[in-house]
Amino acid sequence: MSKLNGKVALITGAGAGIGAGIAKTYAKYGAKLCLVDASPIVEETAAKIHDAFGVEAIGVVADVSKADQLLDAAAKAKEKFGRIDVACCNAGVCRLSPFEEHSAEDLDLTINVNIKGAWNTCKAVIPYMLEQGGGAIVIASSVTGDIVVDPGEASYAMSKAALVGLTKALAVEYAARNIRVNCTQLGYARTPMTEKMALESCPEDPESVFTEMAKAIPMRRLANPTEVGELTAFLGSDEASYLTGSQVVIDGGSTLPETVSMGV
Ligand SMILES: NC(=O)c1ccc[n+]([C@@H]2O[C@H](COP(=O)([O-])OP(=O)(O)OC[C@H]3O[C@@H](n4cnc5c(N)ncnc54)[C@H](O)[C@@H]3O)[C@@H](O)[C@H]2O)c1
């Protein structure tokens, strides 16, 4: 029996990038899926995953920054599958710019999607989890903010560090009621988000951003979205039954080097 067999997972930001990688991995392990994304592409992603893995999957268009839309999405998952065992709060945005030029709009967007989006997702699923006697939540934080940061990432870093706080707060509050809450802290993966960031960082040669990034990572490569999916699947499964409030780094060793010159 596969580790997520029969479990129902609601995954936000599942239309593309890491979220689609998480969805594929959950499907591989037998989960039924409610895929949520602000983009209608999520319906296509759900159909492709259904065809490729033979699991039930629905796509729901919803903006995580809107609490009522998340309540509707969770209600659709409950109506279709009868329960929600796992929620992956993955939807996120990153707006790069020097701090003194960072607009109020970009700050609001980052807070609304990254922080309130996870908050709204947890609010929407926890009542079902309480009703059914438990569940698991996996929040996509990042190494950015809590551990490392690059210039221009102030609002993103702040939002991702805040998610570590949310993870711990909810883990403590719901531990005795059998809801586990953990977060992942990814280094870098190549996705539509990081391709846009690379283009903004170096419009004349965005590919060089990835090449240089890979050189600085001890494993000499970025993550694949399905590798993040594997960690997220473990944290959502019963195999992680004694893990709660944990922040798990998945970065190919990128946060390890102390210098770029010593011992090389
Ligand atoms: N890619 C990386 O290297 C990296 C590193 C660390 C953490 N993360 C985190 O992983 C998550 C996914 O990142 P990604 O690189 O796949 O991003 P992405 O931009 O490539 O994909 C994000 C998906 O979320 C959706 N989305 C955006 N705003 C939304 C909203 N308001 N409501 C619902 N859906 C929305 C988009 O439509 C898209 O399908 C984010 O939380 C990001 O911060 C990514």
PDB file of C-alpha atoms and ligand atoms in Angstrom:
ATOM      1  CA  MET A   1       0.000   0.000   0.000  1.00  0.00           C
ATOM      2  CA  SER A   2       1.290   3.408  -0.990  1.00  0.00           C
ATOM      3  CA  LYS A   3       1.974   5.999   1.694  1.00  0.00           C
ATOM      4  CA  LEU A   4      -0.819   8.402   0.719  1.00  0.00           C
ATOM      5  CA  ASN A   5      -3.348   5.825  -0.468  1.00  0.00           C
ATOM      6  CA  GLY A   6      -6.883   7.013   0.216  1.00  0.00           C
ATOM      7  CA  LYS A   7      -5.741  10.361   1.632  1.00  0.00           C
ATOM      8  CA  VAL A   8      -7.320  13.525   0.316  1.00  0.00           C
ATOM      9  CA  ALA A   9      -4.932  16.427  -0.245  1.00  0.00           C
ATOM     10  CA  LEU A  10      -5.700  20.056  -1.001  1.00  0.00           C
ATOM     11  CA  ILE A  11      -2.693  21.713  -2.630  1.00  0.00           C
ATOM     12  CA  THR A  12      -2.541  25.440  -3.366  1.00  0.00           C
ATOM     13  CA  GLY A  13      -0.517  26.961  -6.186  1.00  0.00           C
ATOM     14  CA  ALA A  14      -0.760  23.562  -7.858  1.00  0.00           C
ATOM     15  CA  GLY A  15      -1.187  24.796 -11.424  1.00  0.00           C
ATOM     16  CA  ALA A  16       2.536  25.029 -12.144  1.00  0.00           C
ATOM     17  CA  GLY A  17       6.016  24.957 -10.606  1.00  0.00           C
ATOM     18  CA  ILE A  18       6.612  23.332  -7.241  1.00  0.00           C
ATOM     19  CA  GLY A  19       2.884  22.913  -6.557  1.00  0.00           C
ATOM     20  CA  ALA A  20       2.446  20.821  -9.712  1.00  0.00           C
ATOM     21  CA  GLY A  21       5.487  18.775  -8.619  1.00  0.00           C
ATOM     22  CA  ILE A  22       3.909  18.213  -5.206  1.00  0.00           C
ATOM     23  CA  ALA A  23       0.623  17.230  -6.878  1.00  0.00           C
ATOM     24  CA  LYS A  24       2.364  14.666  -9.120  1.00  0.00           C
ATOM     25  CA  THR A  25       4.182  13.155  -6.154  1.00  0.00           C
ATOM     26  CA  TYR A  26       0.997  12.966  -4.088  1.00  0.00           C
ATOM     27  CA  ALA A  27      -0.709  11.289  -7.060  1.00  0.00           C
ATOM     28  CA  LYS A  28       2.171   8.823  -7.359  1.00  0.00           C
ATOM     29  CA  TYR A  29       1.536   7.817  -3.741  1.00  0.00           C
ATOM     30  CA  GLY A  30      -2.200   7.367  -4.316  1.00  0.00           C
ATOM     31  CA  ALA A  31      -3.725  10.570  -2.886  1.00  0.00           C
ATOM     32  CA  LYS A  32      -6.960  12.080  -4.172  1.00  0.00           C
ATOM     33  CA  LEU A  33      -6.357  15.683  -5.088  1.00  0.00           C
ATOM     34  CA  CYS A  34      -8.043  19.050  -4.871  1.00  0.00           C
ATOM     35  CA  LEU A  35      -5.674  21.321  -6.758  1.00  0.00           C
ATOM     36  CA  VAL A  36      -6.159  25.035  -6.149  1.00  0.00           C
ATOM     37  CA  ASP A  37      -4.651  27.875  -8.154  1.00  0.00           C
ATOM     38  CA  ALA A  38      -5.473  31.443  -9.146  1.00  0.00           C
ATOM     39  CA  SER A  39      -4.802  30.449 -12.752  1.00  0.00           C
ATOM     40  CA  PRO A  40      -7.267  28.335 -14.752  1.00  0.00           C
ATOM     41  CA  ILE A  41      -4.256  26.249 -15.826  1.00  0.00           C
ATOM     42  CA  VAL A  42      -4.968  24.237 -12.669  1.00  0.00           C
ATOM     43  CA  GLU A  43      -7.878  22.484 -14.401  1.00  0.00           C
ATOM     44  CA  GLU A  44      -5.504  21.274 -17.113  1.00  0.00           C
ATOM     45  CA  THR A  45      -2.948  20.186 -14.503  1.00  0.00           C
ATOM     46  CA  ALA A  46      -5.622  18.207 -12.639  1.00  0.00           C
ATOM     47  CA  ALA A  47      -6.761  16.497 -15.859  1.00  0.00           C
ATOM     48  CA  LYS A  48      -3.176  15.597 -16.832  1.00  0.00           C
ATOM     49  CA  ILE A  49      -2.461  14.168 -13.375  1.00  0.00           C
ATOM     50  CA  HIS A  50      -5.669  12.150 -13.467  1.00  0.00           C
ATOM     51  CA  ASP A  51      -4.676  10.710 -16.864  1.00  0.00           C
ATOM     52  CA  ALA A  52      -1.069  10.014 -15.886  1.00  0.00           C
ATOM     53  CA  PHE A  53      -1.609   8.529 -12.419  1.00  0.00           C
ATOM     54  CA  GLY A  54      -5.229   7.347 -12.471  1.00  0.00           C
ATOM     55  CA  VAL A  55      -6.121   9.185  -9.262  1.00  0.00           C
ATOM     56  CA  GLU A  56      -9.174  11.378  -8.776  1.00  0.00           C
ATOM     57  CA  ALA A  57      -8.167  15.019  -9.134  1.00  0.00           C
ATOM     58  CA  ILE A  58     -10.182  18.218  -9.328  1.00  0.00           C
ATOM     59  CA  GLY A  59      -8.895  21.665 -10.225  1.00  0.00           C
ATOM     60  CA  VAL A  60     -10.379  24.666  -8.443  1.00  0.00           C
ATOM     61  CA  VAL A  61      -9.671  28.235  -9.499  1.00  0.00           C
ATOM     62  CA  ALA A  62      -9.291  30.305  -6.338  1.00  0.00           C
ATOM     63  CA  ASP A  63      -7.095  33.106  -5.057  1.00  0.00           C
ATOM     64  CA  VAL A  64      -5.540  32.126  -1.716  1.00  0.00           C
ATOM     65  CA  SER A  65      -5.522  35.742  -0.577  1.00  0.00           C
ATOM     66  CA  LYS A  66      -9.343  35.665  -0.555  1.00  0.00           C
ATOM     67  CA  ALA A  67     -10.608  33.803   2.514  1.00  0.00           C
ATOM     68  CA  ASP A  68     -14.039  33.114   1.019  1.00  0.00           C
ATOM     69  CA  GLN A  69     -12.524  31.540  -2.105  1.00  0.00           C
ATOM     70  CA  LEU A  70     -10.491  29.150   0.041  1.00  0.00           C
ATOM     71  CA  LEU A  71     -13.568  28.242   2.071  1.00  0.00           C
ATOM     72  CA  ASP A  72     -15.314  27.410  -1.220  1.00  0.00           C
ATOM     73  CA  ALA A  73     -12.339  25.354  -2.452  1.00  0.00           C
ATOM     74  CA  ALA A  74     -12.196  23.355   0.783  1.00  0.00           C
ATOM     75  CA  ALA A  75     -15.966  22.817   0.636  1.00  0.00           C
ATOM     76  CA  LYS A  76     -15.582  21.472  -2.919  1.00  0.00           C
ATOM     77  CA  ALA A  77     -12.899  19.027  -1.747  1.00  0.00           C
ATOM     78  CA  LYS A  78     -15.110  17.890   1.137  1.00  0.00           C
ATOM     79  CA  GLU A  79     -18.118  17.524  -1.164  1.00  0.00           C
ATOM     80  CA  LYS A  80     -16.181  15.536  -3.765  1.00  0.00           C
ATOM     81  CA  PHE A  81     -14.049  13.338  -1.493  1.00  0.00           C
ATOM     82  CA  GLY A  82     -15.782  13.470   1.915  1.00  0.00           C
ATOM     83  CA  ARG A  83     -12.718  14.623   3.880  1.00  0.00           C
ATOM     84  CA  ILE A  84      -9.450  16.594   3.756  1.00  0.00           C
ATOM     85  CA  ASP A  85      -6.452  14.780   5.231  1.00  0.00           C
ATOM     86  CA  VAL A  86      -3.614  16.995   4.045  1.00  0.00           C
ATOM     87  CA  ALA A  87      -3.284  20.633   3.064  1.00  0.00           C
ATOM     88  CA  CYS A  88      -0.182  21.920   1.294  1.00  0.00           C
ATOM     89  CA  CYS A  89       0.005  25.702   1.558  1.00  0.00           C
ATOM     90  CA  ASN A  90       2.276  26.221  -1.422  1.00  0.00           C
ATOM     91  CA  ALA A  91       0.956  29.220  -3.397  1.00  0.00           C
ATOM     92  CA  GLY A  92       3.375  32.101  -3.251  1.00  0.00           C
ATOM     93  CA  VAL A  93       4.732  35.114  -5.105  1.00  0.00           C
ATOM     94  CA  CYS A  94       8.070  36.918  -5.116  1.00  0.00           C
ATOM     95  CA  ARG A  95       8.495  40.532  -6.149  1.00  0.00           C
ATOM     96  CA  LEU A  96      12.133  41.558  -6.426  1.00  0.00           C
ATOM     97  CA  SER A  97      13.217  45.178  -6.072  1.00  0.00           C
ATOM     98  CA  PRO A  98      15.548  47.347  -3.994  1.00  0.00           C
ATOM     99  CA  PHE A  99      13.965  48.069  -0.613  1.00  0.00           C
ATOM    100  CA  GLU A 100      13.651  51.824  -1.194  1.00  0.00           C
ATOM    101  CA  GLU A 101      11.839  51.194  -4.486  1.00  0.00           C
ATOM    102  CA  HIS A 102       9.598  48.389  -3.252  1.00  0.00           C
ATOM    103  CA  SER A 103       6.023  49.529  -3.813  1.00  0.00           C
ATOM    104  CA  ALA A 104       3.203  49.374  -1.284  1.00  0.00           C
ATOM    105  CA  GLU A 105       1.291  47.276  -3.849  1.00  0.00           C
ATOM    106  CA  ASP A 106       4.040  44.658  -4.049  1.00  0.00           C
ATOM    107  CA  LEU A 107       4.311  44.560  -0.257  1.00  0.00           C
ATOM    108  CA  ASP A 108       0.549  44.051   0.071  1.00  0.00           C
ATOM    109  CA  LEU A 109       0.532  41.374  -2.633  1.00  0.00           C
ATOM    110  CA  THR A 110       3.346  39.473  -0.934  1.00  0.00           C
ATOM    111  CA  ILE A 111       1.724  39.626   2.488  1.00  0.00           C
ATOM    112  CA  ASN A 112      -1.716  38.790   1.119  1.00  0.00           C
ATOM    113  CA  VAL A 113      -0.650  35.801  -0.976  1.00  0.00           C
ATOM    114  CA  ASN A 114       2.263  34.368   1.003  1.00  0.00           C
ATOM    115  CA  ILE A 115       1.174  34.971   4.594  1.00  0.00           C
ATOM    116  CA  LYS A 116      -2.594  35.432   4.470  1.00  0.00           C
ATOM    117  CA  GLY A 117      -2.830  32.785   1.744  1.00  0.00           C
ATOM    118  CA  ALA A 118      -1.387  30.142   4.069  1.00  0.00           C
ATOM    119  CA  TRP A 119      -3.487  31.516   6.923  1.00  0.00           C
ATOM    120  CA  ASN A 120      -6.672  31.337   4.821  1.00  0.00           C
ATOM    121  CA  THR A 121      -5.854  27.800   3.681  1.00  0.00           C
ATOM    122  CA  CYS A 122      -5.324  26.621   7.264  1.00  0.00           C
ATOM    123  CA  LYS A 123      -8.540  28.361   8.359  1.00  0.00           C
ATOM    124  CA  ALA A 124     -10.457  26.623   5.577  1.00  0.00           C
ATOM    125  CA  VAL A 125      -9.201  23.072   6.189  1.00  0.00           C
ATOM    126  CA  ILE A 126      -8.736  22.859   9.959  1.00  0.00           C
ATOM    127  CA  PRO A 127     -12.477  22.646  10.792  1.00  0.00           C
ATOM    128  CA  TYR A 128     -12.752  19.546   8.551  1.00  0.00           C
ATOM    129  CA  MET A 129      -9.618  18.050  10.100  1.00  0.00           C
ATOM    130  CA  LEU A 130     -10.990  18.603  13.609  1.00  0.00           C
ATOM    131  CA  GLU A 131     -14.300  17.059  12.625  1.00  0.00           C
ATOM    132  CA  GLN A 132     -12.646  13.932  11.226  1.00  0.00           C
ATOM    133  CA  GLY A 133     -10.125  13.598  14.087  1.00  0.00           C
ATOM    134  CA  GLY A 134      -6.893  14.844  12.539  1.00  0.00           C
ATOM    135  CA  GLY A 135      -4.858  15.861   9.538  1.00  0.00           C
ATOM    136  CA  ALA A 136      -1.547  17.237   8.349  1.00  0.00           C
ATOM    137  CA  ILE A 137      -0.550  20.642   7.022  1.00  0.00           C
ATOM    138  CA  VAL A 138       2.635  21.340   5.087  1.00  0.00           C
ATOM    139  CA  ILE A 139       3.524  24.992   4.594  1.00  0.00           C
ATOM    140  CA  ALA A 140       5.989  26.169   1.927  1.00  0.00           C
ATOM    141  CA  SER A 141       8.369  28.489   3.747  1.00  0.00           C
ATOM    142  CA  SER A 142      11.860  28.903   2.261  1.00  0.00           C
ATOM    143  CA  VAL A 143      15.490  29.119   3.293  1.00  0.00           C
ATOM    144  CA  THR A 144      15.011  32.764   2.257  1.00  0.00           C
ATOM    145  CA  GLY A 145      14.239  34.968   5.213  1.00  0.00           C
ATOM    146  CA  ASP A 146      14.689  32.496   8.018  1.00  0.00           C
ATOM    147  CA  ILE A 147      18.237  31.402   7.062  1.00  0.00           C
ATOM    148  CA  VAL A 148      19.667  33.324   4.088  1.00  0.00           C
ATOM    149  CA  VAL A 149      18.632  36.154   1.782  1.00  0.00           C
ATOM    150  CA  ASP A 150      19.703  37.970  -1.394  1.00  0.00           C
ATOM    151  CA  PRO A 151      19.293  41.714  -2.051  1.00  0.00           C
ATOM    152  CA  GLY A 152      15.863  42.862  -3.224  1.00  0.00           C
ATOM    153  CA  GLU A 153      13.976  40.153  -1.353  1.00  0.00           C
ATOM    154  CA  ALA A 154      12.865  42.046   1.776  1.00  0.00           C
ATOM    155  CA  SER A 155       9.114  41.507   1.450  1.00  0.00           C
ATOM    156  CA  TYR A 156       9.498  37.895   0.270  1.00  0.00           C
ATOM    157  CA  ALA A 157      12.020  37.078   3.020  1.00  0.00           C
ATOM    158  CA  MET A 158       9.764  38.636   5.654  1.00  0.00           C
ATOM    159  CA  SER A 159       6.780  36.636   4.424  1.00  0.00           C
ATOM    160  CA  LYS A 160       8.608  33.309   4.311  1.00  0.00           C
ATOM    161  CA  ALA A 161      10.076  33.815   7.802  1.00  0.00           C
ATOM    162  CA  ALA A 162       6.566  34.602   9.050  1.00  0.00           C
ATOM    163  CA  LEU A 163       5.441  31.184   7.824  1.00  0.00           C
ATOM    164  CA  VAL A 164       7.877  29.495  10.209  1.00  0.00           C
ATOM    165  CA  GLY A 165       6.067  31.315  13.019  1.00  0.00           C
ATOM    166  CA  LEU A 166       2.675  30.246  11.700  1.00  0.00           C
ATOM    167  CA  THR A 167       3.894  26.639  11.435  1.00  0.00           C
ATOM    168  CA  LYS A 168       5.039  26.556  15.053  1.00  0.00           C
ATOM    169  CA  ALA A 169       1.996  28.381  16.399  1.00  0.00           C
ATOM    170  CA  LEU A 170      -0.481  26.046  14.713  1.00  0.00           C
ATOM    171  CA  ALA A 171       1.619  22.975  15.552  1.00  0.00           C
ATOM    172  CA  VAL A 172       1.391  23.783  19.260  1.00  0.00           C
ATOM    173  CA  GLU A 173      -2.244  24.757  19.154  1.00  0.00           C
ATOM    174  CA  TYR A 174      -3.413  21.584  17.392  1.00  0.00           C
ATOM    175  CA  ALA A 175      -0.890  18.924  18.484  1.00  0.00           C
ATOM    176  CA  ALA A 176      -3.210  17.364  21.057  1.00  0.00           C
ATOM    177  CA  ARG A 177      -5.993  17.292  18.471  1.00  0.00           C
ATOM    178  CA  ASN A 178      -3.958  15.232  16.013  1.00  0.00           C
ATOM    179  CA  ILE A 179      -3.260  17.912  13.432  1.00  0.00           C
ATOM    180  CA  ARG A 180       0.424  18.088  12.547  1.00  0.00           C
ATOM    181  CA  VAL A 181       1.860  21.257  11.002  1.00  0.00           C
ATOM    182  CA  ASN A 182       5.318  21.396   9.435  1.00  0.00           C
ATOM    183  CA  CYS A 183       7.064  23.580   6.891  1.00  0.00           C
ATOM    184  CA  THR A 184       9.528  23.008   4.083  1.00  0.00           C
ATOM    185  CA  GLN A 185      12.439  25.328   3.463  1.00  0.00           C
ATOM    186  CA  LEU A 186      13.505  24.988  -0.151  1.00  0.00           C
ATOM    187  CA  GLY A 187      16.695  26.461  -1.587  1.00  0.00           C
ATOM    188  CA  TYR A 188      16.142  26.902  -5.309  1.00  0.00           C
ATOM    189  CA  ALA A 189      14.194  25.023  -7.974  1.00  0.00           C
ATOM    190  CA  ARG A 190      13.681  26.067 -11.565  1.00  0.00           C
ATOM    191  CA  THR A 191      10.048  27.152 -11.935  1.00  0.00           C
ATOM    192  CA  PRO A 192       8.111  29.973 -13.621  1.00  0.00           C
ATOM    193  CA  MET A 193       8.791  32.022 -10.456  1.00  0.00           C
ATOM    194  CA  THR A 194      12.573  31.652 -10.520  1.00  0.00           C
ATOM    195  CA  GLU A 195      12.701  32.059 -14.308  1.00  0.00           C
ATOM    196  CA  LYS A 196      11.018  35.448 -13.885  1.00  0.00           C
ATOM    197  CA  MET A 197      13.417  36.341 -11.056  1.00  0.00           C
ATOM    198  CA  ALA A 198      16.410  35.356 -13.224  1.00  0.00           C
ATOM    199  CA  LEU A 199      15.112  37.537 -16.036  1.00  0.00           C
ATOM    200  CA  GLU A 200      14.680  40.483 -13.653  1.00  0.00           C
ATOM    201  CA  SER A 201      18.143  39.920 -12.146  1.00  0.00           C
ATOM    202  CA  CYS A 202      19.957  39.669 -15.485  1.00  0.00           C
ATOM    203  CA  PRO A 203      17.736  40.590 -18.482  1.00  0.00           C
ATOM    204  CA  GLU A 204      20.635  40.202 -20.937  1.00  0.00           C
ATOM    205  CA  ASP A 205      21.495  36.637 -19.847  1.00  0.00           C
ATOM    206  CA  PRO A 206      18.952  35.050 -17.461  1.00  0.00           C
ATOM    207  CA  GLU A 207      20.437  31.594 -18.019  1.00  0.00           C
ATOM    208  CA  SER A 208      23.683  32.747 -16.375  1.00  0.00           C
ATOM    209  CA  VAL A 209      21.756  33.318 -13.133  1.00  0.00           C
ATOM    210  CA  PHE A 210      20.925  29.604 -12.987  1.00  0.00           C
ATOM    211  CA  THR A 211      24.431  28.535 -14.032  1.00  0.00           C
ATOM    212  CA  GLU A 212      26.069  30.669 -11.337  1.00  0.00           C
ATOM    213  CA  MET A 213      23.489  29.591  -8.763  1.00  0.00           C
ATOM    214  CA  ALA A 214      24.195  25.922  -9.459  1.00  0.00           C
ATOM    215  CA  LYS A 215      27.939  26.521  -9.013  1.00  0.00           C
ATOM    216  CA  ALA A 216      27.305  27.922  -5.534  1.00  0.00           C
ATOM    217  CA  ILE A 217      25.207  24.937  -4.441  1.00  0.00           C
ATOM    218  CA  PRO A 218      27.303  22.054  -3.030  1.00  0.00           C
ATOM    219  CA  MET A 219      25.218  19.534  -5.034  1.00  0.00           C
ATOM    220  CA  ARG A 220      25.852  21.726  -8.126  1.00  0.00           C
ATOM    221  CA  ARG A 221      22.229  21.788  -9.228  1.00  0.00           C
ATOM    222  CA  LEU A 222      18.820  23.194  -8.368  1.00  0.00           C
ATOM    223  CA  ALA A 223      16.012  21.033  -6.976  1.00  0.00           C
ATOM    224  CA  ASN A 224      13.412  19.339  -9.133  1.00  0.00           C
ATOM    225  CA  PRO A 225       9.835  20.184  -8.085  1.00  0.00           C
ATOM    226  CA  THR A 226       9.151  16.474  -7.514  1.00  0.00           C
ATOM    227  CA  GLU A 227      12.038  16.316  -5.002  1.00  0.00           C
ATOM    228  CA  VAL A 228      10.167  18.946  -3.003  1.00  0.00           C
ATOM    229  CA  GLY A 229       7.087  16.801  -3.629  1.00  0.00           C
ATOM    230  CA  GLU A 230       8.786  13.801  -1.996  1.00  0.00           C
ATOM    231  CA  LEU A 231       9.529  15.759   1.194  1.00  0.00           C
ATOM    232  CA  THR A 232       6.045  17.257   1.203  1.00  0.00           C
ATOM    233  CA  ALA A 233       4.526  13.792   0.705  1.00  0.00           C
ATOM    234  CA  PHE A 234       6.516  12.417   3.633  1.00  0.00           C
ATOM    235  CA  LEU A 235       5.427  15.288   5.905  1.00  0.00           C
ATOM    236  CA  GLY A 236       1.803  14.789   4.867  1.00  0.00           C
ATOM    237  CA  SER A 237       1.890  11.028   5.398  1.00  0.00           C
ATOM    238  CA  ASP A 238       1.498   8.895   8.516  1.00  0.00           C
ATOM    239  CA  GLU A 239       5.225   8.077   8.247  1.00  0.00           C
ATOM    240  CA  ALA A 240       5.793  11.542   9.746  1.00  0.00           C
ATOM    241  CA  SER A 241       3.407  10.816  12.625  1.00  0.00           C
ATOM    242  CA  TYR A 242       5.705  12.249  15.344  1.00  0.00           C
ATOM    243  CA  LEU A 243       6.789  15.344  13.393  1.00  0.00           C
ATOM    244  CA  THR A 244       5.110  18.619  14.131  1.00  0.00           C
ATOM    245  CA  GLY A 245       6.335  22.205  14.244  1.00  0.00           C
ATOM    246  CA  SER A 246       9.412  21.191  12.241  1.00  0.00           C
ATOM    247  CA  GLN A 247      11.106  23.246   9.591  1.00  0.00           C
ATOM    248  CA  VAL A 248      12.826  20.977   7.108  1.00  0.00           C
ATOM    249  CA  VAL A 249      15.516  22.401   4.837  1.00  0.00           C
ATOM    250  CA  ILE A 250      15.752  20.967   1.305  1.00  0.00           C
ATOM    251  CA  ASP A 251      18.501  22.852  -0.490  1.00  0.00           C
ATOM    252  CA  GLY A 252      21.197  20.546  -1.917  1.00  0.00           C
ATOM    253  CA  GLY A 253      23.462  21.967   0.778  1.00  0.00           C
ATOM    254  CA  SER A 254      23.140  25.564  -0.448  1.00  0.00           C
ATOM    255  CA  THR A 255      22.999  27.072   3.045  1.00  0.00           C
ATOM    256  CA  LEU A 256      26.062  25.118   4.277  1.00  0.00           C
ATOM    257  CA  PRO A 257      29.153  26.875   2.862  1.00  0.00           C
ATOM    258  CA  GLU A 258      30.775  29.297   5.295  1.00  0.00           C
ATOM    259  CA  THR A 259      33.042  30.822   2.635  1.00  0.00           C
ATOM    260  CA  VAL A 260      33.648  30.434  -1.095  1.00  0.00           C
ATOM    261  CA  SER A 261      37.447  30.374  -0.644  1.00  0.00           C
ATOM    262  CA  MET A 262      38.435  28.188   2.336  1.00  0.00           C
ATOM    263  CA  GLY A 263      39.492  24.582   1.660  1.00  0.00           C
ATOM    264  CA  VAL A 264      38.658  24.670  -2.039  1.00  0.00           C
TER     265      VAL A 264
HETATM  266  N1  LIG B   1      11.077  27.994  -6.828  1.00  0.00           N
HETATM  267  C1  LIG B   1      11.892  28.122  -5.811  1.00  0.00           C
HETATM  268  O1  LIG B   1      13.115  28.081  -5.966  1.00  0.00           O
HETATM  269  C2  LIG B   1      11.340  28.288  -4.413  1.00  0.00           C
HETATM  270  C3  LIG B   1      12.244  28.311  -3.344  1.00  0.00           C
HETATM  271  C4  LIG B   1      11.748  28.390  -2.039  1.00  0.00           C
HETATM  272  C5  LIG B   1      10.388  28.461  -1.821  1.00  0.00           C
HETATM  273  N2  LIG B   1       9.543  28.452  -2.886  1.00  0.00           N
HETATM  274  C6  LIG B   1       8.117  28.550  -2.611  1.00  0.00           C
HETATM  275  O2  LIG B   1       7.434  27.508  -3.255  1.00  0.00           O
HETATM  276  C7  LIG B   1       6.133  27.950  -3.632  1.00  0.00           C
HETATM  277  C8  LIG B   1       5.914  27.701  -5.113  1.00  0.00           C
HETATM  278  O3  LIG B   1       6.906  28.410  -5.840  1.00  0.00           O
HETATM  279  P1  LIG B   1       7.084  28.248  -7.412  1.00  0.00           P
HETATM  280  O4  LIG B   1       8.502  28.537  -7.693  1.00  0.00           O
HETATM  281  O5  LIG B   1       6.479  26.990  -7.866  1.00  0.00           O
HETATM  282  O6  LIG B   1       6.193  29.473  -7.915  1.00  0.00           O
HETATM  283  P2  LIG B   1       5.512  29.680  -9.374  1.00  0.00           P
HETATM  284  O7  LIG B   1       5.262  31.143  -9.515  1.00  0.00           O
HETATM  285  O8  LIG B   1       6.364  29.026 -10.387  1.00  0.00           O
HETATM  286  O9  LIG B   1       4.142  28.907  -9.230  1.00  0.00           O
HETATM  287  C9  LIG B   1       3.238  29.361  -8.241  1.00  0.00           C
HETATM  288  C10 LIG B   1       1.835  28.925  -8.544  1.00  0.00           C
HETATM  289  O10 LIG B   1       1.014  29.563  -7.571  1.00  0.00           O
HETATM  290  C11 LIG B   1      -0.062  30.208  -8.219  1.00  0.00           C
HETATM  291  N3  LIG B   1      -0.469  31.381  -7.477  1.00  0.00           N
HETATM  292  C12 LIG B   1       0.141  32.585  -7.393  1.00  0.00           C
HETATM  293  N4  LIG B   1      -0.586  33.429  -6.658  1.00  0.00           N
HETATM  294  C13 LIG B   1      -1.688  32.742  -6.256  1.00  0.00           C
HETATM  295  C14 LIG B   1      -2.822  33.080  -5.480  1.00  0.00           C
HETATM  296  N5  LIG B   1      -2.988  34.317  -4.997  1.00  0.00           N
HETATM  297  N6  LIG B   1      -3.744  32.130  -5.254  1.00  0.00           N
HETATM  298  C15 LIG B   1      -3.612  30.890  -5.765  1.00  0.00           C
HETATM  299  N7  LIG B   1      -2.574  30.523  -6.531  1.00  0.00           N
HETATM  300  C16 LIG B   1      -1.624  31.444  -6.766  1.00  0.00           C
HETATM  301  C17 LIG B   1       0.443  30.572  -9.612  1.00  0.00           C
HETATM  302  O11 LIG B   1      -0.626  30.735 -10.535  1.00  0.00           O
HETATM  303  C18 LIG B   1       1.347  29.371  -9.933  1.00  0.00           C
HETATM  304  O12 LIG B   1       0.645  28.336 -10.557  1.00  0.00           O
HETATM  305  C19 LIG B   1       6.055  29.428  -3.258  1.00  0.00           C
HETATM  306  O13 LIG B   1       5.437  29.574  -2.011  1.00  0.00           O
HETATM  307  C20 LIG B   1       7.509  29.825  -3.175  1.00  0.00           C
HETATM  308  O14 LIG B   1       7.705  30.913  -2.322  1.00  0.00           O
HETATM  309  C21 LIG B   1       9.983  28.376  -4.177  1.00  0.00           C
END
